Amino acid sequence: MFPLENKFDATKWESLEPVATNLLDREINNIEDLESLFTDISDMSEHLSEAGARLYIGMTCDTENDSKQEAYMSFVEGIRPKMAEVSNKLDLKIANLSLSDSLPKRYDLILKSMRNSIELFREENIPLMVKCTKLSTEYQRITGAMTVDFQGEEYTLPQMRKFLEVNDRQIRRDAWTAVRARRMMDSERISDIFDELVKTRHQIAVNAGFENYVQYAFRSMERFDYTPQDCRSFHSSVEEHCMPLIHSINEKRRKSLGYRNLRPWDINEKSGDSPDVLGRDPLTPFNNVSELISQTSAVFHSLSGELGNMFDRLVEGDVLDLESRKGKAPGGYQYNLEKTGLPFIFMNASGQQADVETMIHEAGHAFHTMYCSDLGLIQERNYPIEFAEVASMSMELLTQPHWNEYYEREEDCQRAKKMHLESTIGLLAWICRIDSFQHWIYQNPDHTRSQLSEKWLELRVRFGPKSDWTDFEEDEALFWQTQGHLFGAPFYYIEYGIAQLGALQLWIKQMSDPEQALKSYKQAMSLGNTERLPDLFAAADIQLKFDSDHMGYLISQVDSALNALSV
Ligand SMILES: [Zn+2]
């Protein structure tokens, strides 16, 4: 039966059932038997993972196609719950074997994760998890279908972003208001979805024996190496070191633009970006997706021949869906095709500097996947998300010296770097706002909608830009609805912050020794999920820390780099 054939169909229970039975009933008499059980479980999981990935990709590339939607949902509702039970039984089978204690060190982290899942598993939570997936899929469908008629044409919301970068303040205001008006049309339904998600997640936590979903989430996300308290210290460090820099950047912008105050269409609430302070036209790094691909290839080749070749393999493997079009889900992601051995990259490019950053970011994830693809078991390759984002975010910074491939003029190149560094700081603030918000939400699951809004506005004072939302108070109170992670991936957000601190350290290392920075990158990424998080950081010769001094040092480096740019 094993290894399973390439054409094995993991979307059908008829094909999975005999495989599951074989694994569950298998007699284990010695370490060799046990190790081949691990290998075969991994084989099955790879097929299952790739089947799910292909259905998800199919759906997000074409949200208006009902049959793709149904195929994905029938997998989520029909196959995943059954396989969750199988996987729990397999975990139990292995954990109960006294032989497991004699497994080589290679299995330590796998066993730890297995025992953790056993402790958290509750049969009654399976339908609740399916319910959450359905609710967040509905959120995606609602937001993916949003379009705006603007200047006589229909645009998706990602396409509308380009109007928010133009210098004409009236156009920005009109574009921003049009997008907000469209979002507000569905805000009631989105609030309903969110209330239901919070209630369901709280129930999942209680069923598993936890007081609330914060504690459950930390355990289920295997955050063994940092605590909710560490996250709160992260928030305070950002408040102390990033906010003064953000406010001073914004104050310079306000003066330079000659405005009495900054309005929400003058400054991007999430990234902290603003239109050009000198009134120059927005940057246009590429005109179409094939240009984006060839420039990005050149960037990686000039950074390192090895990374350049790895990027080219993605292009040849036909695993990129990059352009924005109606019916495509918003955002960007990288999804591993575990059997094919390649990562799929999804994004909504529309010709802006932000698209360049997303392209490089997702390529960084792909490099991570490719560097650790030789590890035998799927669990060894499933790297922790905190470190996954080090792979992607550090690539954004490490490629900076080669961005002249996107920009012929040095002035444009410097401008792009400045925008990126400013948004690095801006993003840290947004991350802390979203993370604090989630801590509060799940610590207070019985909150009312008005308390939720109040909390959001309170956090805006701590972590938001000082822009003026007069006449748009309701939009301001509901702006959190634009953050998809709150719906589809609860608590998955501080990872970006933790990773950004790692990425900044690699970037600082690059300034003194570019070759060593790439070596450290490769060394750590090749480890996949075979070491604990602090050890993965150590392998890249960087540190996992959240304290004020560390943050202060990193932010001061960004500040100097910003001052060194002439634009
Ligand atoms: Zn990422």
Coordinates of C-alpha atoms and ligand atoms in Angstrom, one line a residue:
M1 CA 0.0 0.0 0.0
F2 CA 2.9 2.4 0.9
P3 CA 4.3 4.6 -0.5
L4 CA 0.9 5.7 -1.9
E5 CA 0.7 6.1 -5.6
N6 CA 1.0 9.6 -7.1
K7 CA -2.6 9.4 -8.3
F8 CA -3.9 8.6 -4.9
D9 CA -7.1 10.6 -4.4
A10 CA -7.2 12.1 -0.9
T11 CA -10.4 14.0 -1.5
K12 CA -12.4 10.7 -1.3
W13 CA -13.1 8.8 1.9
E14 CA -13.3 5.5 0.0
S15 CA -9.6 5.9 -0.8
L16 CA -8.5 7.2 2.6
E17 CA -10.4 4.7 4.8
P18 CA -8.4 1.6 3.9
V19 CA -5.2 3.5 4.4
A20 CA -6.3 4.8 7.8
T21 CA -7.4 1.3 8.8
N22 CA -4.0 -0.1 7.8
L23 CA -2.2 2.5 9.9
L24 CA -4.4 2.1 12.9
D25 CA -4.4 -1.7 13.0
R26 CA -0.8 -2.1 12.3
E27 CA 1.2 -4.2 14.8
I28 CA 4.2 -2.4 16.2
N29 CA 6.8 -4.7 17.6
N30 CA 10.0 -2.7 17.4
I31 CA 11.5 0.7 16.6
E32 CA 11.8 -0.1 12.9
D33 CA 8.0 -0.8 12.8
L34 CA 7.4 2.4 14.7
E35 CA 9.6 4.5 12.4
S36 CA 7.9 3.1 9.3
L37 CA 4.6 4.0 10.8
F38 CA 5.8 7.6 11.1
T39 CA 6.9 7.5 7.5
D40 CA 3.6 6.2 6.2
I41 CA 1.5 8.6 8.3
S42 CA 3.6 11.4 6.8
D43 CA 3.0 10.0 3.3
M44 CA -0.8 10.0 3.9
S45 CA -0.7 13.5 5.4
E46 CA 1.2 14.8 2.4
H47 CA -1.5 13.6 0.1
L48 CA -4.2 15.0 2.3
S49 CA -2.4 18.3 2.6
E50 CA -1.9 18.7 -1.1
A51 CA -5.5 17.7 -1.9
G52 CA -6.7 20.4 0.6
A53 CA -4.2 22.9 -0.8
R54 CA -5.4 22.4 -4.4
L55 CA -9.0 22.7 -3.5
Y56 CA -8.3 25.9 -1.5
I57 CA -6.2 27.4 -4.3
G58 CA -9.0 26.5 -6.8
M59 CA -11.5 28.3 -4.7
T60 CA -9.6 31.4 -3.8
C61 CA -8.6 31.9 -7.5
D62 CA -12.2 31.8 -8.5
T63 CA -14.5 32.6 -5.6
E64 CA -17.5 33.0 -7.9
N65 CA -17.3 29.4 -9.1
D66 CA -19.9 27.5 -7.1
S67 CA -18.6 24.0 -7.9
K68 CA -15.1 24.9 -6.6
Q69 CA -16.6 26.4 -3.5
E70 CA -18.6 23.2 -3.0
A71 CA -15.6 20.9 -3.6
Y72 CA -13.6 22.7 -1.0
M73 CA -16.5 22.8 1.5
S74 CA -17.2 19.1 1.0
F75 CA -13.5 18.4 1.7
V76 CA -13.6 20.6 4.8
E77 CA -16.9 19.1 6.1
G78 CA -16.6 15.6 4.9
I79 CA -12.9 14.6 4.9
R80 CA -11.1 16.8 7.4
P81 CA -13.3 15.9 10.4
K82 CA -13.0 12.2 9.7
M83 CA -9.3 12.6 9.3
A84 CA -9.0 14.6 12.5
E85 CA -10.4 11.6 14.3
V86 CA -8.0 9.2 12.6
S87 CA -5.1 11.5 13.4
N88 CA -6.2 11.6 17.1
K89 CA -6.4 7.8 17.2
L90 CA -2.9 7.5 15.6
D91 CA -1.5 10.0 18.1
L92 CA -3.0 8.0 20.9
K93 CA -1.7 4.7 19.5
I94 CA 1.8 6.1 19.3
A95 CA 1.8 8.0 22.6
N96 CA 0.6 4.8 24.4
L97 CA 3.5 2.7 23.1
S98 CA 6.3 2.4 25.6
L99 CA 8.6 2.0 22.6
S100 CA 8.0 5.7 21.8
D101 CA 10.3 6.7 24.7
S102 CA 13.2 4.9 22.9
L103 CA 12.8 6.9 19.6
P104 CA 15.8 8.9 18.5
K105 CA 16.0 12.6 19.3
R106 CA 14.6 13.4 15.9
Y107 CA 11.2 12.6 17.2
D108 CA 11.2 14.7 20.3
L109 CA 9.4 17.7 19.0
I110 CA 7.0 15.5 17.0
L111 CA 6.1 13.6 20.1
K112 CA 5.7 16.8 22.1
S113 CA 3.3 18.2 19.5
M114 CA 1.4 14.8 19.4
R115 CA 0.9 14.8 23.2
N116 CA -0.2 18.4 23.1
S117 CA -2.9 17.6 20.4
I118 CA -4.0 14.6 22.5
E119 CA -4.5 16.8 25.5
L120 CA -6.5 19.3 23.5
F121 CA -8.6 17.0 21.4
R122 CA -12.3 16.8 22.1
E123 CA -14.6 15.0 19.8
E124 CA -17.4 17.6 20.4
N125 CA -15.1 20.3 19.1
I126 CA -14.8 18.9 15.6
P127 CA -18.2 20.2 14.4
L128 CA -17.5 23.6 16.1
M129 CA -14.2 23.9 14.2
V130 CA -16.0 23.1 10.9
K131 CA -18.5 25.8 11.8
C132 CA -15.6 28.3 12.2
T133 CA -14.2 27.4 8.9
K134 CA -17.6 27.9 7.2
L135 CA -18.0 31.2 8.9
S136 CA -14.6 32.5 7.9
T137 CA -15.1 31.2 4.3
E138 CA -18.3 33.2 4.2
Y139 CA -16.4 36.3 5.3
Q140 CA -13.9 35.7 2.5
R141 CA -16.7 35.3 0.0
I142 CA -18.4 38.5 1.1
T143 CA -15.2 40.6 1.0
G144 CA -13.9 38.9 -2.2
A145 CA -17.2 39.9 -4.0
M146 CA -16.8 43.6 -3.1
T147 CA -16.4 45.9 -6.0
V148 CA -16.6 49.7 -6.4
D149 CA -17.8 51.7 -9.3
F150 CA -15.2 54.5 -9.6
Q151 CA -14.7 57.0 -12.3
G152 CA -17.0 55.0 -14.5
E153 CA -15.3 51.6 -14.0
E154 CA -15.7 48.6 -11.8
Y155 CA -12.8 47.9 -9.5
T156 CA -12.0 45.2 -6.9
L157 CA -10.9 46.6 -3.5
P158 CA -7.3 45.6 -4.0
Q159 CA -7.4 47.5 -7.4
M160 CA -8.7 50.5 -5.6
R161 CA -5.5 50.8 -3.6
K162 CA -3.8 52.6 -6.4
F163 CA -6.2 55.6 -6.1
L164 CA -5.2 55.9 -2.5
E165 CA -1.6 56.7 -3.4
V166 CA -2.3 59.5 -5.9
N167 CA -1.4 63.1 -5.1
D168 CA -4.8 64.6 -5.8
R169 CA -6.3 64.7 -2.3
Q170 CA -9.9 64.9 -3.7
I171 CA -9.4 61.6 -5.7
R172 CA -8.0 59.9 -2.6
R173 CA -10.9 61.1 -0.5
D174 CA -13.4 59.9 -3.1
A175 CA -11.7 56.5 -3.5
W176 CA -11.4 56.0 0.2
T177 CA -15.1 57.0 0.8
A178 CA -16.3 54.7 -2.0
V179 CA -14.4 51.7 -0.5
R180 CA -15.7 52.5 3.0
A181 CA -19.3 52.9 1.7
R182 CA -19.0 49.5 0.0
R183 CA -17.6 47.8 3.1
M184 CA -20.3 49.4 5.3
M185 CA -23.0 47.7 3.2
D186 CA -21.9 44.3 4.6
S187 CA -20.7 45.4 8.0
E188 CA -23.7 44.1 9.8
R189 CA -23.4 40.6 8.4
I190 CA -19.7 40.7 9.1
S191 CA -20.3 41.6 12.7
D192 CA -22.8 38.8 13.0
I193 CA -20.2 36.4 11.6
F194 CA -17.6 37.7 14.1
D195 CA -19.9 37.4 17.1
E196 CA -20.6 33.8 16.1
L197 CA -16.9 33.0 15.7
V198 CA -16.0 34.4 19.1
K199 CA -18.8 32.5 20.8
T200 CA -17.9 29.3 19.0
R201 CA -14.2 29.6 19.8
H202 CA -14.9 30.3 23.4
Q203 CA -16.9 27.1 23.5
I204 CA -14.1 25.2 21.9
A205 CA -11.7 26.4 24.7
V206 CA -14.2 25.6 27.5
N207 CA -14.8 22.1 26.1
A208 CA -11.0 21.5 26.1
G209 CA -10.9 22.5 29.8
F210 CA -9.6 26.1 29.5
E211 CA -10.9 29.2 31.0
N212 CA -10.9 31.1 27.8
Y213 CA -9.7 31.0 24.1
V214 CA -6.5 32.9 24.8
Q215 CA -5.1 30.0 26.8
Y216 CA -6.4 27.5 24.4
A217 CA -5.0 29.3 21.4
F218 CA -1.5 29.5 22.9
R219 CA -1.5 25.8 23.5
S220 CA -3.1 24.8 20.2
M221 CA -0.7 27.0 18.2
E222 CA 2.1 25.4 20.1
R223 CA 3.4 28.6 21.5
F224 CA 5.6 26.8 24.0
D225 CA 8.4 29.3 24.1
Y226 CA 6.5 32.6 24.8
T227 CA 3.5 33.6 26.9
P228 CA 0.6 36.1 26.7
Q229 CA 2.7 38.2 29.1
D230 CA 5.5 38.3 26.6
C231 CA 3.1 39.6 24.0
R232 CA 2.0 42.3 26.4
S233 CA 5.6 43.3 26.9
F234 CA 6.0 43.3 23.1
H235 CA 3.1 45.7 22.9
S236 CA 4.6 48.1 25.5
S237 CA 8.0 48.0 23.7
V238 CA 6.4 49.0 20.5
E239 CA 4.4 51.7 22.2
E240 CA 7.6 53.1 23.7
H241 CA 9.9 52.9 20.7
C242 CA 7.9 52.8 17.5
M243 CA 5.0 55.3 18.3
P244 CA 7.2 58.4 18.8
L245 CA 9.0 57.6 15.5
I246 CA 5.7 57.1 13.7
H247 CA 4.2 60.3 15.1
S248 CA 7.3 62.3 14.0
I249 CA 7.3 60.8 10.5
N250 CA 3.6 61.7 10.2
E251 CA 4.1 65.2 11.6
K252 CA 6.8 65.8 8.9
R253 CA 4.4 64.6 6.3
R254 CA 1.6 66.8 7.5
K255 CA 3.8 69.9 7.4
S256 CA 5.3 69.0 4.0
L257 CA 1.9 68.4 2.5
G258 CA 0.7 71.6 4.1
Y259 CA -2.5 70.1 5.7
R260 CA -4.1 71.3 8.8
N261 CA -4.6 67.7 9.9
L262 CA -4.1 64.2 8.3
R263 CA -7.3 62.4 7.3
P264 CA -7.7 58.6 6.8
W265 CA -7.2 59.0 3.1
D266 CA -3.9 60.7 3.8
I267 CA -2.4 57.9 5.7
N268 CA -2.9 54.1 5.5
E269 CA -4.3 53.0 8.8
K270 CA -2.6 49.6 8.6
S271 CA 0.8 50.1 7.0
G272 CA 1.3 53.8 7.9
D273 CA 2.0 54.6 4.2
S274 CA 1.1 58.0 2.9
P275 CA 1.1 59.7 -0.5
D276 CA 4.4 61.2 -1.5
V277 CA 5.4 64.2 0.6
L278 CA 7.0 66.0 -2.3
G279 CA 3.9 65.5 -4.6
R280 CA 5.7 63.1 -7.0
D281 CA 3.6 60.6 -8.9
P282 CA 3.2 57.1 -7.3
L283 CA 6.0 54.6 -8.0
T284 CA 5.2 52.3 -10.9
P285 CA 7.7 49.4 -10.5
F286 CA 6.0 47.2 -13.2
N287 CA 3.2 47.4 -15.8
N288 CA 2.2 43.7 -15.8
V289 CA 2.8 40.5 -14.1
S290 CA 5.3 39.1 -16.5
E291 CA 7.5 42.2 -15.9
L292 CA 7.1 41.7 -12.1
I293 CA 8.3 38.1 -12.6
S294 CA 11.4 38.9 -14.7
Q295 CA 12.4 41.8 -12.4
T296 CA 12.0 39.7 -9.3
S297 CA 14.1 37.0 -10.9
A298 CA 16.8 39.6 -11.6
V299 CA 16.7 40.9 -8.0
F300 CA 17.2 37.4 -6.6
H301 CA 19.9 36.5 -9.1
S302 CA 21.8 39.7 -8.1
L303 CA 21.4 38.9 -4.4
S304 CA 22.5 35.3 -4.8
G305 CA 22.7 32.9 -7.7
E306 CA 21.2 30.2 -5.6
L307 CA 18.1 32.2 -4.7
G308 CA 17.8 33.3 -8.3
N309 CA 17.7 29.8 -9.5
M310 CA 15.2 28.8 -6.8
F311 CA 12.9 31.6 -7.9
D312 CA 13.2 30.5 -11.5
R313 CA 12.1 27.0 -10.5
L314 CA 8.8 28.5 -9.2
V315 CA 8.2 30.3 -12.5
E316 CA 8.9 27.1 -14.5
G317 CA 6.7 25.1 -12.1
D318 CA 3.7 27.2 -13.0
V319 CA 2.8 27.8 -9.3
L320 CA 2.2 31.5 -9.4
D321 CA -1.2 33.3 -9.6
L322 CA -0.3 36.9 -9.2
E323 CA -2.7 39.3 -10.9
S324 CA -5.7 40.9 -9.3
R325 CA -9.0 40.1 -11.0
K326 CA -12.7 40.1 -10.0
G327 CA -13.7 36.9 -8.1
K328 CA -10.3 36.3 -6.7
A329 CA -10.0 36.3 -2.9
P330 CA -8.1 39.3 -1.4
G331 CA -4.6 39.2 0.0
G332 CA -1.6 37.0 -0.7
Y333 CA -0.5 33.6 0.6
Q334 CA 2.0 30.8 0.0
Y335 CA 0.6 27.3 0.3
N336 CA 2.9 24.2 0.1
L337 CA 2.1 21.5 -2.3
E338 CA 3.6 18.7 -0.1
K339 CA 3.6 16.0 -2.8
T340 CA 4.6 18.1 -5.7
G341 CA 7.4 19.6 -3.5
L342 CA 6.7 23.1 -4.6
P343 CA 5.0 26.1 -2.9
F344 CA 2.1 27.9 -4.6
I345 CA 2.1 31.7 -4.5
F346 CA -1.1 33.7 -4.6
M347 CA -1.4 37.5 -4.7
N348 CA -3.4 40.4 -6.2
A349 CA -0.8 42.5 -8.0
S350 CA -1.9 45.8 -9.5
G351 CA 1.4 47.5 -10.3
Q352 CA 2.4 49.1 -7.0
Q353 CA 5.5 49.1 -4.7
A354 CA 3.4 47.1 -2.2
D355 CA 3.0 44.3 -4.8
V356 CA 6.8 44.1 -5.1
E357 CA 7.0 43.7 -1.4
T358 CA 4.3 41.0 -1.4
M359 CA 6.0 39.1 -4.3
I360 CA 9.4 39.1 -2.4
H361 CA 7.7 38.2 0.8
E362 CA 5.9 35.2 -0.6
A363 CA 9.1 34.1 -2.5
G364 CA 10.8 34.1 0.9
H365 CA 8.2 31.6 2.2
A366 CA 8.9 29.6 -0.9
F367 CA 12.6 29.6 -0.3
H368 CA 12.0 28.4 3.3
T369 CA 9.9 25.5 2.0
M370 CA 12.5 24.6 -0.6
Y371 CA 15.4 24.8 1.8
C372 CA 13.8 22.3 4.2
S373 CA 12.2 20.1 1.5
D374 CA 14.8 17.3 2.1
L375 CA 13.6 16.6 5.6
G376 CA 11.8 13.3 5.5
L377 CA 8.6 13.8 7.6
I378 CA 5.9 16.3 7.0
Q379 CA 6.1 17.3 10.7
E380 CA 9.8 18.1 10.3
R381 CA 9.0 20.4 7.4
N382 CA 6.0 22.2 8.9
Y383 CA 8.1 25.1 10.3
P384 CA 6.6 27.3 13.1
I385 CA 4.8 30.4 11.7
E386 CA 6.9 32.8 13.8
F387 CA 9.9 31.6 11.9
A388 CA 8.1 31.3 8.6
E389 CA 7.6 35.0 8.7
V390 CA 11.3 35.6 9.4
A391 CA 12.0 33.8 6.1
S392 CA 9.6 36.1 4.2
M393 CA 10.1 39.4 6.0
S394 CA 13.9 39.3 6.0
M395 CA 13.8 38.7 2.2
E396 CA 12.0 42.0 1.9
L397 CA 14.8 43.8 3.7
L398 CA 17.7 41.8 2.3
T399 CA 16.7 42.4 -1.3
Q400 CA 16.6 46.2 -0.8
P401 CA 20.1 46.8 -2.1
H402 CA 19.0 45.2 -5.4
W403 CA 15.7 47.1 -5.9
N404 CA 17.3 49.0 -8.8
E405 CA 15.9 46.1 -10.9
Y406 CA 12.5 47.5 -10.3
Y407 CA 13.5 51.2 -10.5
E408 CA 15.9 52.6 -13.1
R409 CA 16.1 56.0 -11.3
E410 CA 18.1 56.0 -8.1
E411 CA 15.6 58.5 -6.6
D412 CA 12.7 56.1 -7.1
C413 CA 14.7 53.3 -5.6
Q414 CA 15.5 55.3 -2.5
R415 CA 11.8 56.4 -2.3
A416 CA 10.8 52.7 -2.4
K417 CA 13.2 51.8 0.4
K418 CA 12.0 54.7 2.5
M419 CA 8.4 53.6 2.0
H420 CA 9.2 50.1 3.0
L421 CA 11.2 51.0 6.1
E422 CA 8.5 53.4 7.2
S423 CA 5.9 50.7 6.7
T424 CA 8.0 48.2 8.7
I425 CA 7.6 50.4 11.7
G426 CA 4.0 51.2 10.9
L427 CA 3.2 47.5 10.6
L428 CA 4.6 46.8 14.1
A429 CA 2.1 49.2 15.5
W430 CA -0.8 47.7 13.6
I431 CA 0.3 44.2 14.7
C432 CA 0.2 45.2 18.3
R433 CA -3.2 46.8 17.9
I434 CA -4.6 43.6 16.3
D435 CA -2.9 41.4 18.9
S436 CA -4.0 43.4 21.9
F437 CA -7.5 43.5 20.5
Q438 CA -7.6 39.7 20.2
H439 CA -6.3 39.3 23.7
W440 CA -9.1 41.5 25.0
I441 CA -11.8 39.9 22.8
Y442 CA -11.2 36.4 24.0
Q443 CA -10.6 37.3 27.6
N444 CA -14.0 39.0 27.5
P445 CA -16.0 36.7 25.3
D446 CA -19.3 38.2 26.5
H447 CA -18.6 41.7 25.3
T448 CA -21.2 43.7 23.6
R449 CA -20.7 45.3 20.1
S450 CA -20.4 48.7 21.6
Q451 CA -17.7 47.5 24.1
L452 CA -15.9 45.9 21.2
S453 CA -15.9 49.3 19.3
E454 CA -14.8 51.1 22.4
K455 CA -11.9 48.8 22.9
W456 CA -10.9 49.2 19.3
L457 CA -10.9 53.0 19.6
E458 CA -8.9 52.9 22.8
L459 CA -6.2 50.7 21.1
R460 CA -6.2 53.2 18.2
V461 CA -5.1 55.9 20.7
R462 CA -2.2 53.6 21.8
F463 CA -1.1 52.3 18.4
G464 CA -2.8 54.3 15.7
P465 CA -1.7 57.3 13.7
K466 CA -3.1 60.6 14.9
S467 CA -5.3 61.0 11.9
D468 CA -8.7 62.7 12.0
W469 CA -11.8 60.5 11.2
T470 CA -14.4 63.2 11.8
D471 CA -17.6 62.3 9.9
F472 CA -16.5 58.7 9.7
E473 CA -16.8 57.6 13.3
E474 CA -18.8 54.5 12.5
D475 CA -16.1 53.4 9.9
E476 CA -13.4 54.1 12.5
A477 CA -15.2 51.9 15.1
L478 CA -15.6 49.0 12.6
F479 CA -12.3 49.3 10.8
W480 CA -11.0 46.0 12.4
Q481 CA -13.4 44.2 10.0
T482 CA -10.9 44.7 7.2
Q483 CA -8.4 42.4 9.0
G484 CA -9.0 38.9 7.6
H485 CA -6.9 37.2 10.3
L486 CA -9.4 38.0 13.0
F487 CA -11.9 35.8 11.1
G488 CA -9.8 33.0 9.5
A489 CA -6.7 32.7 11.7
P490 CA -7.4 33.9 15.3
F491 CA -4.3 35.1 17.2
Y492 CA -2.1 34.5 14.1
Y493 CA -0.7 38.0 13.9
I494 CA 1.9 38.6 16.6
E495 CA 4.0 36.2 14.6
Y496 CA 4.6 38.9 12.1
G497 CA 5.9 41.1 14.9
I498 CA 8.1 38.5 16.4
A499 CA 9.4 37.7 12.9
Q500 CA 10.0 41.3 12.0
L501 CA 12.4 41.6 15.0
G502 CA 14.2 38.6 13.6
A503 CA 14.2 40.0 10.1
L504 CA 15.6 43.3 11.3
Q505 CA 18.4 41.5 13.0
L506 CA 19.4 39.7 9.8
W507 CA 19.2 43.0 7.9
I508 CA 21.5 44.6 10.4
K509 CA 23.9 41.6 10.0
Q510 CA 23.8 42.1 6.3
M511 CA 25.1 45.6 6.6
S512 CA 28.4 44.4 8.0
D513 CA 28.6 40.9 6.3
P514 CA 26.1 40.3 3.5
E515 CA 27.4 36.8 2.7
Q516 CA 27.2 35.7 6.3
A517 CA 23.6 37.0 6.6
L518 CA 22.5 34.7 3.7
K519 CA 24.4 31.8 5.1
S520 CA 22.6 32.2 8.5
Y521 CA 19.3 32.5 6.6
K522 CA 19.9 29.2 4.7
Q523 CA 21.2 27.4 7.8
A524 CA 18.2 28.3 9.9
M525 CA 15.6 27.8 7.1
S526 CA 17.0 24.3 6.3
L527 CA 16.1 23.2 9.8
G528 CA 12.4 23.3 9.1
N529 CA 10.6 22.4 12.3
T530 CA 13.3 20.3 13.8
E531 CA 14.3 22.7 16.5
R532 CA 12.5 24.8 19.1
L533 CA 11.7 28.4 18.2
P534 CA 14.6 30.0 20.2
D535 CA 17.0 27.5 18.7
L536 CA 15.8 28.4 15.2
F537 CA 16.5 32.0 15.9
A538 CA 19.9 31.0 17.3
A539 CA 20.7 29.0 14.2
A540 CA 20.3 32.2 12.2
D541 CA 22.5 33.9 14.8
I542 CA 19.7 36.2 16.0
Q543 CA 17.7 36.4 19.2
L544 CA 14.1 35.8 20.2
K545 CA 13.5 38.7 22.6
F546 CA 10.7 41.3 23.2
D547 CA 12.1 43.6 25.8
S548 CA 12.3 47.4 25.5
D549 CA 16.1 47.6 25.1
H550 CA 16.2 45.1 22.2
M551 CA 13.3 46.9 20.5
G552 CA 14.9 50.2 21.1
Y553 CA 18.2 49.1 19.4
L554 CA 16.4 47.7 16.4
I555 CA 14.2 50.7 15.9
S556 CA 17.2 53.1 16.2
Q557 CA 18.8 51.2 13.4
V558 CA 15.8 51.7 11.2
D559 CA 15.7 55.4 12.2
S560 CA 19.4 55.8 11.1
A561 CA 18.7 54.0 7.8
L562 CA 15.8 56.3 7.1
N563 CA 17.9 59.3 7.9
A564 CA 20.6 58.1 5.5
L565 CA 18.1 58.1 2.6
S566 CA 18.2 61.3 0.6
V567 CA 14.5 61.4 -0.3
Ligands
ZN1 ZN 3.9 35.7 5.3

